[in-house]
Structures are given as structure tokens and as C-alpha cells.
PDB file of C-alpha atoms in Angstrom:
ATOM      1  CA  SER A   1      60.845 126.126  90.354  1.00  0.00           C
ATOM      2  CA  MET A   2      63.041 123.266  91.363  1.00  0.00           C
ATOM      3  CA  ILE A   3      66.599 123.326  90.124  1.00  0.00           C
ATOM      4  CA  ALA A   4      68.654 120.150  90.309  1.00  0.00           C
ATOM      5  CA  LEU A   5      72.170 120.648  91.638  1.00  0.00           C
ATOM      6  CA  ASN A   6      75.195 118.562  90.895  1.00  0.00           C
ATOM      7  CA  PRO A   7      76.662 116.651  93.864  1.00  0.00           C
ATOM      8  CA  ASP A   8      79.518 119.167  94.211  1.00  0.00           C
ATOM      9  CA  GLU A   9      77.184 122.251  94.153  1.00  0.00           C
ATOM     10  CA  ASP A  10      75.626 123.992  97.120  1.00  0.00           C
ATOM     11  CA  THR A  11      73.068 126.769  97.593  1.00  0.00           C
ATOM     12  CA  GLU A  12      73.538 130.057  99.372  1.00  0.00           C
ATOM     13  CA  MET A  13      70.719 131.955 100.992  1.00  0.00           C
ATOM     14  CA  VAL A  14      70.389 135.672 100.358  1.00  0.00           C
ATOM     15  CA  ASN A  15      70.299 137.765 103.487  1.00  0.00           C
ATOM     16  CA  PRO A  16      67.635 140.473 103.063  1.00  0.00           C
ATOM     17  CA  ALA A  17      67.935 141.544 106.712  1.00  0.00           C
ATOM     18  CA  ARG A  18      69.074 145.055 105.885  1.00  0.00           C
ATOM     19  CA  PRO A  19      66.657 147.775 104.780  1.00  0.00           C
ATOM     20  CA  ASN A  20      67.403 149.239 101.385  1.00  0.00           C
ATOM     21  CA  ALA A  21      67.392 153.025 101.305  1.00  0.00           C
ATOM     22  CA  GLN A  22      66.598 152.963  97.580  1.00  0.00           C
ATOM     23  CA  PHE A  23      63.422 150.872  97.887  1.00  0.00           C
ATOM     24  CA  GLY A  24      61.098 153.914  97.721  1.00  0.00           C
ATOM     25  CA  ALA A  25      62.849 155.234  94.633  1.00  0.00           C
ATOM     26  CA  PHE A  26      62.683 151.755  93.085  1.00  0.00           C
ATOM     27  CA  ILE A  27      58.910 151.506  93.670  1.00  0.00           C
ATOM     28  CA  GLU A  28      58.414 155.026  92.294  1.00  0.00           C
ATOM     29  CA  SER A  29      60.391 154.114  89.183  1.00  0.00           C
ATOM     30  CA  VAL A  30      58.510 150.853  88.656  1.00  0.00           C
ATOM     31  CA  SER A  31      55.172 152.656  89.147  1.00  0.00           C
ATOM     32  CA  THR A  32      56.151 155.254  86.563  1.00  0.00           C
ATOM     33  CA  GLU A  33      57.096 152.538  84.060  1.00  0.00           C
ATOM     34  CA  ILE A  34      53.867 150.608  84.652  1.00  0.00           C
ATOM     35  CA  GLY A  35      51.865 153.816  84.278  1.00  0.00           C
ATOM     36  CA  ALA A  36      53.628 154.697  81.034  1.00  0.00           C
ATOM     37  CA  ALA A  37      53.056 151.211  79.614  1.00  0.00           C
ATOM     38  CA  THR A  38      49.360 151.123  80.536  1.00  0.00           C
ATOM     39  CA  ASP A  39      48.455 154.809  80.023  1.00  0.00           C
ATOM     40  CA  ILE A  40      47.535 155.127  83.691  1.00  0.00           C
ATOM     41  CA  PRO A  41      48.856 158.235  85.464  1.00  0.00           C
ATOM     42  CA  VAL A  42      51.021 157.345  88.461  1.00  0.00           C
ATOM     43  CA  GLU A  43      48.638 159.207  90.802  1.00  0.00           C
ATOM     44  CA  LEU A  44      45.771 156.937  89.745  1.00  0.00           C
ATOM     45  CA  LEU A  45      47.896 153.804  89.629  1.00  0.00           C
ATOM     46  CA  LYS A  46      48.995 154.307  93.230  1.00  0.00           C
ATOM     47  CA  LEU A  47      45.768 156.106  94.284  1.00  0.00           C
ATOM     48  CA  LYS A  48      47.984 158.717  95.887  1.00  0.00           C
ATOM     49  CA  PHE A  49      47.099 162.300  95.039  1.00  0.00           C
ATOM     50  CA  THR A  50      49.805 164.514  96.487  1.00  0.00           C
ATOM     51  CA  SER A  51      49.800 167.255  93.884  1.00  0.00           C
ATOM     52  CA  SER A  52      47.394 170.157  93.413  1.00  0.00           C
ATOM     53  CA  TYR A  53      43.731 169.837  92.523  1.00  0.00           C
ATOM     54  CA  THR A  54      44.511 171.023  88.995  1.00  0.00           C
ATOM     55  CA  ALA A  55      47.256 168.430  88.509  1.00  0.00           C
ATOM     56  CA  ALA A  56      45.098 165.634  89.920  1.00  0.00           C
ATOM     57  CA  ARG A  57      42.182 166.680  87.682  1.00  0.00           C
ATOM     58  CA  ALA A  58      44.485 166.795  84.646  1.00  0.00           C
ATOM     59  CA  ALA A  59      45.715 163.266  85.438  1.00  0.00           C
ATOM     60  CA  LEU A  60      42.143 162.032  85.783  1.00  0.00           C
ATOM     61  CA  LEU A  61      41.083 163.641  82.493  1.00  0.00           C
ATOM     62  CA  GLU A  62      44.088 162.170  80.670  1.00  0.00           C
ATOM     63  CA  PHE A  63      43.291 158.728  82.026  1.00  0.00           C
ATOM     64  CA  TRP A  64      39.624 159.094  81.119  1.00  0.00           C
ATOM     65  CA  LYS A  65      40.611 159.730  77.483  1.00  0.00           C
ATOM     66  CA  ARG A  66      42.229 156.300  77.481  1.00  0.00           C
ATOM     67  CA  VAL A  67      39.229 154.728  79.204  1.00  0.00           C
ATOM     68  CA  ARG A  68      36.904 156.127  76.529  1.00  0.00           C
ATOM     69  CA  ILE A  69      39.058 154.609  73.792  1.00  0.00           C
ATOM     70  CA  ASP A  70      39.073 151.237  75.570  1.00  0.00           C
ATOM     71  CA  LYS A  71      35.300 151.396  76.209  1.00  0.00           C
ATOM     72  CA  SER A  72      34.642 152.119  72.533  1.00  0.00           C
ATOM     73  CA  ALA A  73      36.872 149.268  71.416  1.00  0.00           C
ATOM     74  CA  PHE A  74      35.240 146.880  73.887  1.00  0.00           C
ATOM     75  CA  ALA A  75      31.773 147.896  72.716  1.00  0.00           C
ATOM     76  CA  ALA A  76      32.691 147.483  69.043  1.00  0.00           C
ATOM     77  CA  ASP A  77      34.614 144.229  69.428  1.00  0.00           C
ATOM     78  CA  PHE A  78      32.578 142.505  72.135  1.00  0.00           C
ATOM     79  CA  CYS A  79      29.186 144.054  72.888  1.00  0.00           C
ATOM     80  CA  ASP A  80      28.071 144.856  69.317  1.00  0.00           C
ATOM     81  CA  PRO A  81      28.721 141.358  67.888  1.00  0.00           C
ATOM     82  CA  ILE A  82      26.905 139.720  70.805  1.00  0.00           C
ATOM     83  CA  ALA A  83      23.934 142.069  70.460  1.00  0.00           C
ATOM     84  CA  GLN A  84      23.847 141.319  66.722  1.00  0.00           C
ATOM     85  CA  GLU A  85      23.868 137.557  67.316  1.00  0.00           C
ATOM     86  CA  ILE A  86      21.085 137.787  69.912  1.00  0.00           C
ATOM     87  CA  LEU A  87      18.936 139.973  67.663  1.00  0.00           C
ATOM     88  CA  GLU A  88      19.475 137.758  64.621  1.00  0.00           C
ATOM     89  CA  GLN A  89      18.651 134.635  66.590  1.00  0.00           C
ATOM     90  CA  GLY A  90      15.475 136.288  67.850  1.00  0.00           C
ATOM     91  CA  ILE A  91      14.491 137.254  64.301  1.00  0.00           C
ATOM     92  CA  LEU A  92      15.224 133.780  62.907  1.00  0.00           C
ATOM     93  CA  LEU A  93      13.260 132.103  65.698  1.00  0.00           C
ATOM     94  CA  GLY A  94      10.338 134.457  65.106  1.00  0.00           C
ATOM     95  CA  ARG A  95      10.566 136.080  68.541  1.00  0.00           C
ATOM     96  CA  VAL A  96      11.526 139.508  67.164  1.00  0.00           C
ATOM     97  CA  ASP A  97       9.817 141.243  64.263  1.00  0.00           C
ATOM     98  CA  ALA A  98      12.437 143.341  62.467  1.00  0.00           C
ATOM     99  CA  PRO A  99      11.155 144.169  58.981  1.00  0.00           C
ATOM    100  CA  GLY A 100      13.878 144.626  56.387  1.00  0.00           C
ATOM    101  CA  TYR A 101      16.686 143.456  58.671  1.00  0.00           C
ATOM    102  CA  PHE A 102      18.110 140.912  56.229  1.00  0.00           C
ATOM    103  CA  ASP A 103      17.127 142.849  53.087  1.00  0.00           C
ATOM    104  CA  ASP A 104      18.834 146.218  53.501  1.00  0.00           C
ATOM    105  CA  PHE A 105      22.150 147.146  55.106  1.00  0.00           C
ATOM    106  CA  ALA A 106      20.847 150.587  56.164  1.00  0.00           C
ATOM    107  CA  ILE A 107      17.856 149.033  57.907  1.00  0.00           C
ATOM    108  CA  ARG A 108      20.096 146.440  59.575  1.00  0.00           C
ATOM    109  CA  SER A 109      22.389 149.256  60.771  1.00  0.00           C
ATOM    110  CA  GLY A 110      19.379 151.022  62.261  1.00  0.00           C
ATOM    111  CA  TRP A 111      18.302 147.907  64.124  1.00  0.00           C
ATOM    112  CA  LEU A 112      21.833 147.391  65.433  1.00  0.00           C
ATOM    113  CA  ALA A 113      22.443 151.012  66.452  1.00  0.00           C
ATOM    114  CA  CYS A 114      22.932 151.022  70.177  1.00  0.00           C
ATOM    115  CA  GLY A 115      24.955 152.911  72.718  1.00  0.00           C
ATOM    116  CA  TRP A 116      27.041 151.223  75.359  1.00  0.00           C
ATOM    117  CA  HIS A 117      27.659 153.537  78.271  1.00  0.00           C
ATOM    118  CA  GLY A 118      28.986 152.103  81.498  1.00  0.00           C
ATOM    119  CA  GLN A 119      30.479 153.869  84.474  1.00  0.00           C
ATOM    120  CA  SER A 120      30.818 157.631  84.427  1.00  0.00           C
ATOM    121  CA  MET A 121      34.143 159.287  85.221  1.00  0.00           C
ATOM    122  CA  GLY A 122      33.236 160.609  88.622  1.00  0.00           C
ATOM    123  CA  GLN A 123      33.761 164.131  89.832  1.00  0.00           C
ATOM    124  CA  MET A 124      36.330 165.862  91.942  1.00  0.00           C
ATOM    125  CA  ASN A 125      34.254 169.032  92.417  1.00  0.00           C
ATOM    126  CA  PRO A 126      30.581 168.317  91.595  1.00  0.00           C
ATOM    127  CA  ASP A 127      29.357 171.920  91.895  1.00  0.00           C
ATOM    128  CA  VAL A 128      31.926 173.268  89.444  1.00  0.00           C
ATOM    129  CA  GLU A 129      31.434 170.377  87.049  1.00  0.00           C
ATOM    130  CA  ALA A 130      27.622 170.718  87.102  1.00  0.00           C
ATOM    131  CA  ARG A 131      27.920 174.435  86.290  1.00  0.00           C
ATOM    132  CA  ALA A 132      30.371 173.626  83.484  1.00  0.00           C
ATOM    133  CA  ALA A 133      27.963 171.028  82.062  1.00  0.00           C
ATOM    134  CA  LYS A 134      25.113 173.566  82.148  1.00  0.00           C
ATOM    135  CA  SER A 135      27.323 176.127  80.402  1.00  0.00           C
ATOM    136  CA  ARG A 136      28.193 173.645  77.630  1.00  0.00           C
ATOM    137  CA  VAL A 137      24.513 172.837  77.088  1.00  0.00           C
ATOM    138  CA  ASP A 138      23.484 176.521  77.168  1.00  0.00           C
ATOM    139  CA  ALA A 139      26.229 177.426  74.674  1.00  0.00           C
ATOM    140  CA  GLY A 140      25.170 174.607  72.328  1.00  0.00           C
ATOM    141  CA  PHE A 141      28.403 172.641  72.697  1.00  0.00           C
ATOM    142  CA  SER A 142      26.718 169.648  74.297  1.00  0.00           C
ATOM    143  CA  THR A 143      23.323 168.114  75.042  1.00  0.00           C
ATOM    144  CA  HIS A 144      21.416 167.264  78.184  1.00  0.00           C
ATOM    145  CA  ALA A 145      21.661 163.597  77.245  1.00  0.00           C
ATOM    146  CA  LYS A 146      25.454 163.677  76.832  1.00  0.00           C
ATOM    147  CA  GLU A 147      26.030 165.628  80.045  1.00  0.00           C
ATOM    148  CA  ALA A 148      23.707 163.356  82.033  1.00  0.00           C
ATOM    149  CA  MET A 149      25.643 160.326  80.809  1.00  0.00           C
ATOM    150  CA  GLU A 150      29.014 161.964  81.540  1.00  0.00           C
ATOM    151  CA  ILE A 151      28.108 163.127  85.045  1.00  0.00           C
ATOM    152  CA  SER A 152      25.931 160.332  86.380  1.00  0.00           C
ATOM    153  CA  GLY A 153      26.172 157.498  83.877  1.00  0.00           C
ATOM    154  CA  MET A 154      22.373 157.596  83.640  1.00  0.00           C
ATOM    155  CA  ASP A 155      20.173 157.988  80.581  1.00  0.00           C
ATOM    156  CA  PHE A 156      18.654 161.484  80.318  1.00  0.00           C
ATOM    157  CA  ASP A 157      15.187 160.156  79.439  1.00  0.00           C
ATOM    158  CA  ASP A 158      15.259 157.940  82.518  1.00  0.00           C
ATOM    159  CA  ILE A 159      16.241 160.930  84.680  1.00  0.00           C
ATOM    160  CA  VAL A 160      13.390 163.070  83.309  1.00  0.00           C
ATOM    161  CA  GLN A 161      10.881 160.264  83.808  1.00  0.00           C
ATOM    162  CA  GLU A 162      12.059 159.600  87.376  1.00  0.00           C
ATOM    163  CA  GLN A 163      11.951 163.316  88.236  1.00  0.00           C
ATOM    164  CA  GLU A 164       8.388 163.486  86.932  1.00  0.00           C
ATOM    165  CA  VAL A 165       7.387 160.562  89.158  1.00  0.00           C
ATOM    166  CA  GLU A 166       9.144 162.139  92.153  1.00  0.00           C
ATOM    167  CA  ARG A 167       7.451 165.536  91.628  1.00  0.00           C
ATOM    168  CA  ARG A 168       4.046 163.839  91.374  1.00  0.00           C
ATOM    169  CA  ARG A 169       4.692 161.851  94.568  1.00  0.00           C
ATOM    170  CA  LEU A 170       5.815 164.988  96.448  1.00  0.00           C
ATOM    171  CA  ARG A 171       2.668 166.863  95.318  1.00  0.00           C
ATOM    172  CA  ASP A 172       0.443 163.911  96.250  1.00  0.00           C
ATOM    173  CA  ALA A 173       2.070 163.739  99.683  1.00  0.00           C
ATOM    174  CA  GLY A 174       1.500 167.488 100.197  1.00  0.00           C
ATOM    175  CA  ILE A 175       5.228 168.184 100.560  1.00  0.00           C
ATOM    176  CA  VAL A 176       5.318 170.618  97.618  1.00  0.00           C
ATOM    177  CA  GLU A 177       2.580 172.501  95.815  1.00  0.00           C
TER     178      GLU A 177
END
């Protein structure tokens, strides 16, 4: 910004030539405040993991809770209304046949039911996390579809279909029996 001075006023330049011993503490404090305001753990904000594996994993899991909330809100407030508008335009133009869409709320809800997934969290120890996912499915606490989405971000049906194609190609190539 430009500040007009009176004729009898003068400017003074600040001399930042000296290093400030408190700069590191200042940055740490500012990072902590930014993290608290945005629900981002300081380790993730600075991408500096200096604590134990357990502490880093806990920070990642805490952050991922916030990401899930934000993803759900974005899907509900942005993706769902756009999908609804596109579908309704397609129905009105005769490009999409959706019987009962405008007649019954339950039918409309069925037509509009969709899942928005996006990026998966990522893994710090894939072997341990894969075993944990298998244990949750085996114990009935989760499903293959949910675990596939959580671990890879991919749709379970797509994974099964791709594996089937790969197995067929390996058999056809004589690599496996």
C-alpha cells in the first residue's frame, strides 16, 4: 500500500540484519494455531513426522476423521445437487428413462442414491492394515466393499472383475494353471 506522508514526516527502514533466536519457536506456535483452527495436526501441516509411528498414525487418523466430514459435506452440498440436475435434465429431454422419478419421493431417492468416494487415506504400514481389514471383514464388522474403498479407493466390484480378467490372461499365457 502507498501511504502519503506530510511534508514534515520521514520514513525509517527496519533493519532485519540480525537473526532472531525465537524464529523457530514463533513458526512452531503459528503452525500449532493454524493446525488448531483448521483441524490439521501439526505433523501433517508441516509434513514433519518426528514422533513415534503410533503418534504419527494417531495424528493421521484424527485428520482423516475431519476429511471424512468434509468429504460428506462436499458430496451433499455440491456433488448431489449437480447429479440431480443432470439426471433431471436427461429425464426431461427424454435421454434417460427413469420411471416414477417425478411421481414418488422414494423412487426419486432411489434414482439419486449414489456414493461419492474420492482419495483413500493411504497407509503407513500396508501389511498390518491389510491384516486388520481382513480381521474386520472376518469378524463381521466391515465388508469387502468398504475395506476396498478405504484401502485403495477402488470399487470392490471393479477389483473383482479386474482380478478375474487378470487370472484368465495369466492362464491363457500359460503363466499359471
